[in-house]
Amino acid sequence: MTIAPGASTVRSALSAHAAMGLLAGALLYLVCLSGTVLVFYQEWQRIEQRDAPEMARIDPQAVQRGVAAVLAKEQGKPASAHLYVHMPVPELPRATITTDHQAVHLDAQGRIAAPELNHWSEFLYALHYTLNVPGVVGMTIVGALGMLMVALSVTGLIAHPRIFRDAFRLRARHGGGVGMADWHNRLSVWTLPFGLAIAITGAVIGLAGVGTAVLARVAYGGDIAAVYAPIFGKEAKPNAARAPVADVAAALVQMERVYPDIAVTYVTLHDPGTAGQHVQIVGRHARRLIFGEYYDFDAAGLFTGTARLADGAIGQQAAASNYNLHFGNYGGLPVKICYVMFGLALTIVSATGVYIWLGKRRRRGLREPWLRGAWHGVVWGAPVALIGTLGVRLVAGDAAPFTAIFWTGLLLAVIGGAVLAGRRERALTA
């Protein structure tokens, strides 16, 4: 004898199922929205800290003085595994040094000018990159959402065989959600190459962490660095014995002399202050999609080779191009503007897709006003909460809890939207 669930139980299960679908849609919408805003990541940093020293270039000796000054401040602390120097570039003309313990701006003479204060930009980056969930878990969630975007794009094309023929057909005046469906479909077609590129590269970036961990455990005895070595080069063998600071200036001078057409964007000092330290310079190649090439130097500043990201295997070059293709860090301001426009279109597509789905459920007799109200809260609450965090940053300073403010504001918007929609529905049916 079987016991069938009651009608109320079935309705509750269907509502719970719909709520989980709404959650997936909300996360996808947040990734699209935050990614659109994040296109101007470097510009946001300049807005956040407008008084930081800026320069078109910095002398190699000034960089050396800055490295020495930063490491001197860390005497008595656990040694930093890496020291990073962000070199001035047109998009962010600042020299900044970051270690495991601090991040500071340098002036043109290499003196420490001020701490780096860009917590709002970092909050925005984390929102897009991990949904503010720490570690590999957040990256995996976002990577899975990238795969979902690919699946939605492909199945949408299959489900609408006339979608290209009707690419410019709009029935905005028709009721029943037809106009919204047309805008959803048209924007999906117009942004299809961009959407697929963003979705695929996002999935690769997001799932790289868990994929690498699994591959390292299965094939490399848990050595994650060994997984990355065929693409990005091997790490030098460490030697923890103390030694004078590496000659970063000599490496930069040699870069200028041997590769005058290569724009230096980053300098990484591995294991600073040890006998195993070495210098790695990232050089950006003009008219290339790769983020740059790794130029390796020993502690004395002598060139030892490259990782061959610019001229190695096709797989290497593709891996080195993934990040720029996803974030639009190539081609300057015109490309960024295009990324914002296409990103806004993707955000609208993700929002209208859920509205269309909710409309279909309603036409099937599933009256769930609280779901539609909650979605209103997501669509309008997320940008308002994001603007609110920026306002707090500009008014109250860098130390505000931006993550807590954003998610609390969004949660209140969702709950408020659901409650108001439920009350409105009861009033109409009373």
XYZ file of C-alpha atoms in Angstrom:
430
model
C 0.000 0.000 0.000
C 1.382 3.400 -0.975
C 0.540 6.628 0.724
C 0.313 9.576 -1.668
C 1.328 12.948 -0.304
C -1.460 15.411 0.267
C -2.144 18.380 -1.988
C -0.661 20.823 0.526
C 2.508 18.730 0.767
C 2.857 18.700 -3.012
C 2.383 22.476 -3.166
C 5.003 22.962 -0.467
C 7.458 20.717 -2.313
C 6.867 22.589 -5.568
C 7.395 25.910 -3.807
C 10.611 24.642 -2.229
C 11.778 23.417 -5.642
C 10.970 26.816 -7.153
C 12.766 28.593 -4.309
C 15.942 26.621 -5.058
C 15.648 27.598 -8.713
C 15.187 31.195 -7.631
C 18.338 30.960 -5.502
C 20.391 29.717 -8.466
C 18.978 32.521 -10.599
C 19.792 35.075 -7.906
C 23.409 33.936 -7.652
C 23.788 34.029 -11.428
C 22.296 37.537 -11.491
C 24.731 38.679 -8.778
C 27.702 37.287 -10.704
C 26.589 39.109 -13.879
C 25.885 42.371 -12.045
C 29.116 42.396 -10.030
C 31.154 41.392 -13.091
C 29.745 44.331 -15.032
C 30.729 46.757 -12.287
C 34.098 45.051 -11.801
C 35.186 45.875 -15.366
C 36.358 49.213 -13.939
C 38.214 47.564 -11.038
C 41.331 49.685 -11.480
C 39.317 52.877 -11.852
C 37.410 52.072 -8.661
C 40.728 51.818 -6.811
C 41.652 55.312 -7.972
C 38.283 56.652 -6.836
C 38.610 54.988 -3.446
C 42.020 56.469 -2.678
C 42.267 59.655 -4.678
C 45.287 61.023 -2.766
C 47.642 58.092 -3.470
C 50.828 59.104 -5.361
C 50.589 58.583 -9.114
C 53.307 58.513 -11.758
C 53.744 57.433 -15.358
C 56.824 55.353 -14.462
C 59.114 54.680 -11.520
C 62.887 54.354 -11.628
C 64.313 50.849 -10.955
C 66.426 52.198 -8.086
C 63.319 53.710 -6.530
C 61.649 50.298 -6.691
C 64.692 48.788 -4.971
C 64.496 51.377 -2.192
C 60.788 50.652 -1.774
C 61.370 46.903 -1.534
C 64.080 47.395 1.074
C 61.903 49.781 3.104
C 58.927 47.418 3.119
C 61.017 44.413 4.147
C 62.694 46.471 6.881
C 59.256 47.082 8.419
C 58.716 43.328 8.635
C 61.714 42.561 10.814
C 60.615 40.230 13.608
C 57.525 39.023 11.738
C 57.123 35.664 9.965
C 58.821 35.886 6.585
C 56.559 36.709 3.634
C 56.522 34.025 0.967
C 56.230 36.644 -1.782
C 56.602 40.372 -2.294
C 54.635 41.911 -5.162
C 55.338 45.245 -6.801
C 52.542 46.678 -8.912
C 54.262 48.894 -11.460
C 52.577 52.061 -12.810
C 50.422 51.369 -15.867
C 48.079 53.745 -17.724
C 44.968 52.215 -16.126
C 46.420 52.430 -12.596
C 49.479 54.738 -12.544
C 50.598 53.787 -9.037
C 53.506 51.855 -7.564
C 52.259 49.541 -4.818
C 54.040 46.853 -2.813
C 52.115 43.970 -1.232
C 53.410 41.272 1.104
C 51.820 38.758 3.462
C 51.623 41.501 6.115
C 51.029 44.845 4.402
C 50.195 46.760 1.235
C 51.617 50.250 0.693
C 51.901 52.882 -2.024
C 55.293 54.279 -2.991
C 56.076 57.771 -4.150
C 58.239 58.386 -7.229
C 61.415 58.242 -5.082
C 60.550 54.817 -3.660
C 59.512 56.046 -0.211
C 56.519 54.499 1.530
C 53.786 57.106 1.050
C 50.623 55.557 2.469
C 48.920 52.230 3.123
C 46.791 50.884 0.309
C 43.111 51.455 1.146
C 40.953 49.746 -1.437
C 38.760 47.452 0.653
C 35.611 48.307 -1.297
C 37.242 47.323 -4.589
C 38.440 44.097 -2.983
C 34.936 43.446 -1.642
C 33.565 43.903 -5.167
C 36.233 41.573 -6.570
C 35.404 38.919 -3.970
C 31.672 39.288 -4.641
C 32.193 38.434 -8.293
C 35.007 35.937 -7.857
C 33.649 33.919 -4.893
C 30.298 35.502 -3.890
C 32.195 36.469 -0.711
C 32.426 32.786 0.257
C 36.035 32.177 1.357
C 38.403 29.811 -0.388
C 37.858 27.197 -3.036
C 34.182 26.720 -2.096
C 33.181 30.159 -3.372
C 35.271 29.803 -6.514
C 33.663 26.420 -7.218
C 30.155 27.859 -6.833
C 30.951 30.653 -9.291
C 32.591 28.185 -11.672
C 29.470 26.031 -11.569
C 27.400 29.119 -12.373
C 29.639 29.652 -15.400
C 28.807 26.135 -16.552
C 25.132 26.919 -15.964
C 25.450 29.977 -18.208
C 26.925 27.831 -20.976
C 24.105 25.306 -20.613
C 21.442 28.029 -20.641
C 22.942 29.604 -23.771
C 23.103 26.321 -25.675
C 19.684 25.031 -24.621
C 18.153 28.442 -25.338
C 19.400 28.242 -28.922
C 18.101 24.706 -29.338
C 14.722 25.589 -27.840
C 14.250 28.579 -30.163
C 15.073 27.476 -33.746
C 13.886 30.839 -35.153
C 15.949 32.866 -32.714
C 18.458 34.132 -35.299
C 15.829 34.794 -37.957
C 13.843 36.847 -35.444
C 16.933 38.582 -34.077
C 15.427 42.049 -34.553
C 11.763 41.228 -34.050
C 10.301 42.896 -30.978
C 6.729 42.677 -29.769
C 7.098 45.096 -26.886
C 3.420 46.099 -26.909
C 2.081 42.583 -26.517
C 0.899 41.522 -23.097
C 1.404 38.293 -21.210
C 5.146 38.713 -20.986
C 5.646 38.432 -24.767
C 7.524 41.717 -24.959
C 9.819 40.721 -22.096
C 10.445 37.337 -23.712
C 11.388 39.062 -26.964
C 13.857 41.357 -25.224
C 15.283 38.351 -23.364
C 15.739 36.388 -26.580
C 17.064 39.303 -28.621
C 19.639 40.322 -26.014
C 20.668 36.668 -25.706
C 21.328 36.501 -29.462
C 23.106 39.840 -29.696
C 25.436 38.962 -26.820
C 25.842 35.244 -27.575
C 29.581 35.252 -28.488
C 30.357 37.477 -25.504
C 28.144 35.456 -23.179
C 29.741 32.166 -24.165
C 33.249 33.613 -23.834
C 32.468 35.010 -20.383
C 30.724 31.831 -19.239
C 33.444 29.458 -20.433
C 36.344 31.518 -19.089
C 34.468 32.096 -15.826
C 33.874 28.372 -15.435
C 37.566 27.681 -16.083
C 38.683 30.302 -13.546
C 36.154 29.224 -10.928
C 36.718 25.477 -11.225
C 40.506 25.721 -11.568
C 41.027 25.510 -7.823
C 39.057 22.338 -7.193
C 40.205 20.804 -10.494
C 43.846 21.462 -9.684
C 43.460 20.059 -6.173
C 41.918 16.851 -7.499
C 44.549 16.468 -10.240
C 47.363 17.119 -7.770
C 46.038 14.469 -5.403
C 45.525 11.886 -8.143
C 48.644 12.393 -10.277
C 51.180 14.566 -8.425
C 51.157 13.350 -4.855
C 49.297 16.438 -3.675
C 51.797 18.904 -5.193
C 49.615 21.682 -6.627
C 52.636 23.641 -7.908
C 53.552 20.652 -10.080
C 50.146 20.843 -11.789
C 50.688 24.460 -12.801
C 54.363 24.032 -13.743
C 53.838 22.921 -17.399
C 51.842 26.116 -18.019
C 53.266 28.842 -15.800
C 56.742 27.471 -15.093
C 58.349 25.760 -12.132
C 59.062 27.359 -8.783
C 62.757 27.514 -7.874
C 63.980 25.268 -5.095
C 63.654 27.179 -1.788
C 66.604 27.877 0.494
C 65.600 29.518 3.770
C 69.103 30.706 4.724
C 69.139 34.483 5.231
C 70.649 36.627 2.475
C 70.689 40.283 1.340
C 67.615 41.475 -0.556
C 67.672 40.500 -4.233
C 68.739 43.100 -6.797
C 65.307 43.942 -8.199
C 66.680 47.104 -9.815
C 69.192 45.135 -11.876
C 66.434 42.905 -13.214
C 64.332 45.939 -14.178
C 67.271 47.627 -15.868
C 67.985 44.503 -17.883
C 64.307 44.285 -18.889
C 64.435 47.870 -20.174
C 67.623 47.161 -22.112
C 66.771 43.788 -23.647
C 62.985 44.135 -23.984
C 62.334 47.868 -24.467
C 58.934 47.290 -26.104
C 57.565 45.181 -23.246
C 55.499 47.022 -20.615
C 56.391 45.821 -17.114
C 53.242 45.428 -15.010
C 54.318 43.381 -11.981
C 57.469 42.334 -10.189
C 57.342 39.339 -7.862
C 60.132 38.625 -5.391
C 59.860 34.988 -4.344
C 61.082 34.090 -0.831
C 62.499 37.591 -0.204
C 65.588 37.874 1.951
C 66.582 34.210 1.594
C 69.311 32.412 -0.324
C 66.630 30.891 -2.564
C 65.022 34.182 -3.585
C 64.519 35.071 -7.225
C 62.789 37.794 -9.225
C 59.954 37.286 -11.672
C 58.770 40.130 -13.906
C 55.445 40.157 -15.729
C 55.733 41.905 -19.092
C 52.644 42.821 -21.086
C 52.865 42.288 -24.847
C 51.113 44.789 -27.099
C 48.225 43.480 -29.222
C 48.186 40.148 -27.401
C 45.417 38.664 -25.283
C 47.781 37.015 -22.789
C 48.040 38.781 -19.423
C 51.800 38.849 -19.920
C 54.974 36.804 -20.040
C 56.981 35.722 -16.995
C 60.624 36.861 -17.215
C 62.774 35.150 -14.582
C 65.913 36.553 -12.941
C 68.175 35.290 -10.179
C 68.912 37.202 -6.983
C 71.689 39.175 -8.718
C 69.301 40.345 -11.440
C 70.640 38.039 -14.162
C 68.128 36.787 -16.711
C 67.430 33.030 -16.532
C 64.558 32.529 -19.006
C 60.823 32.879 -19.578
C 57.794 30.708 -18.931
C 56.990 30.902 -22.692
C 53.431 32.092 -22.180
C 53.868 34.312 -25.253
C 55.407 31.767 -27.647
C 54.944 28.339 -26.094
C 52.333 25.667 -26.683
C 48.861 26.756 -27.753
C 47.490 25.479 -24.449
C 49.881 27.708 -22.536
C 48.907 30.763 -24.537
C 45.212 29.947 -24.127
C 45.593 29.585 -20.366
C 47.462 32.892 -20.196
C 44.665 34.569 -22.198
C 41.789 33.303 -20.087
C 41.882 36.015 -17.416
C 42.046 38.997 -19.760
C 39.316 37.605 -21.974
C 37.031 37.221 -18.976
C 37.640 40.610 -17.341
C 38.258 42.766 -20.421
C 41.782 43.797 -19.408
C 42.940 44.430 -22.956
C 42.329 47.140 -25.530
C 41.965 49.975 -23.039
C 38.850 52.048 -22.369
C 36.920 51.165 -25.591
C 37.030 47.467 -24.747
C 35.988 48.153 -21.157
C 32.991 50.163 -22.339
C 31.971 47.279 -24.621
C 32.321 44.829 -21.725
C 30.089 47.009 -19.548
C 27.420 47.213 -22.264
C 27.477 43.475 -22.938
C 27.670 42.713 -19.218
C 24.618 44.881 -18.588
C 22.807 42.981 -21.347
C 23.709 39.655 -19.694
C 22.475 40.992 -16.358
C 19.143 41.920 -17.962
C 18.938 38.498 -19.616
C 19.463 36.757 -16.267
C 16.819 38.948 -14.602
C 14.187 38.598 -17.327
C 14.785 34.864 -17.614
C 13.543 34.339 -14.067
C 10.579 36.672 -14.638
C 9.612 34.620 -17.705
C 9.915 31.393 -15.717
C 7.761 32.783 -12.902
C 5.192 33.945 -15.467
C 4.937 30.455 -16.944
C 4.392 28.990 -13.474
C 1.630 31.506 -12.822
C -0.110 30.670 -16.113
C -0.061 27.004 -15.070
C -2.061 27.963 -11.982
C 0.852 28.107 -9.514
C 0.132 31.368 -7.700
C 3.282 32.160 -5.709
C 3.336 35.944 -5.297
C 6.034 35.746 -2.647
C 8.452 34.240 -5.194
C 7.895 37.096 -7.639
C 8.194 39.617 -4.806
C 11.433 38.016 -3.652
C 12.781 38.230 -7.195
C 11.849 41.924 -7.315
C 13.945 42.253 -4.156
C 16.921 40.565 -5.803
C 16.757 42.513 -9.070
C 16.397 45.948 -7.477
C 17.886 45.281 -4.058
C 21.293 44.082 -5.296
C 22.253 47.255 -7.219
C 20.849 49.456 -4.447
C 22.847 47.532 -1.831
C 25.955 47.775 -3.995
C 25.527 51.530 -4.391
C 24.927 51.737 -0.659
C 28.248 50.064 0.144
C 30.033 52.495 -2.170
C 28.310 55.403 -0.440
C 29.421 54.074 2.927
C 32.981 53.793 1.598
C 33.045 57.385 0.382
C 31.438 58.788 3.541
C 32.615 56.539 6.386
C 35.972 55.337 5.095
C 37.786 52.126 4.252
C 37.142 50.151 7.433
C 33.389 49.620 6.992
C 32.101 45.988 6.846
C 31.108 46.121 3.186
C 30.303 42.421 2.878
C 27.931 42.481 5.854
C 26.278 45.693 4.665
C 25.683 44.336 1.161
C 24.277 40.950 2.113
C 22.161 42.362 4.938
C 20.688 44.989 2.611
C 20.010 42.386 -0.082
C 18.386 40.007 2.407
C 16.110 42.761 3.713
C 15.141 43.669 0.136
C 14.257 40.044 -0.656
C 12.236 39.549 2.525
C 10.524 42.899 2.108
C 9.645 42.170 -1.520
C 8.205 38.761 -0.642
C 6.131 40.097 2.273
C 4.731 43.045 0.301
C 3.844 40.841 -2.667
C 2.064 38.356 -0.375
C 0.041 41.109 1.274
C -0.902 42.592 -2.092
C -2.074 39.199 -3.335
C -4.205 38.637 -0.236
C -5.740 42.091 -0.591
C -6.677 41.421 -4.224
C -8.268 38.048 -3.448
C -10.067 39.180 -0.269
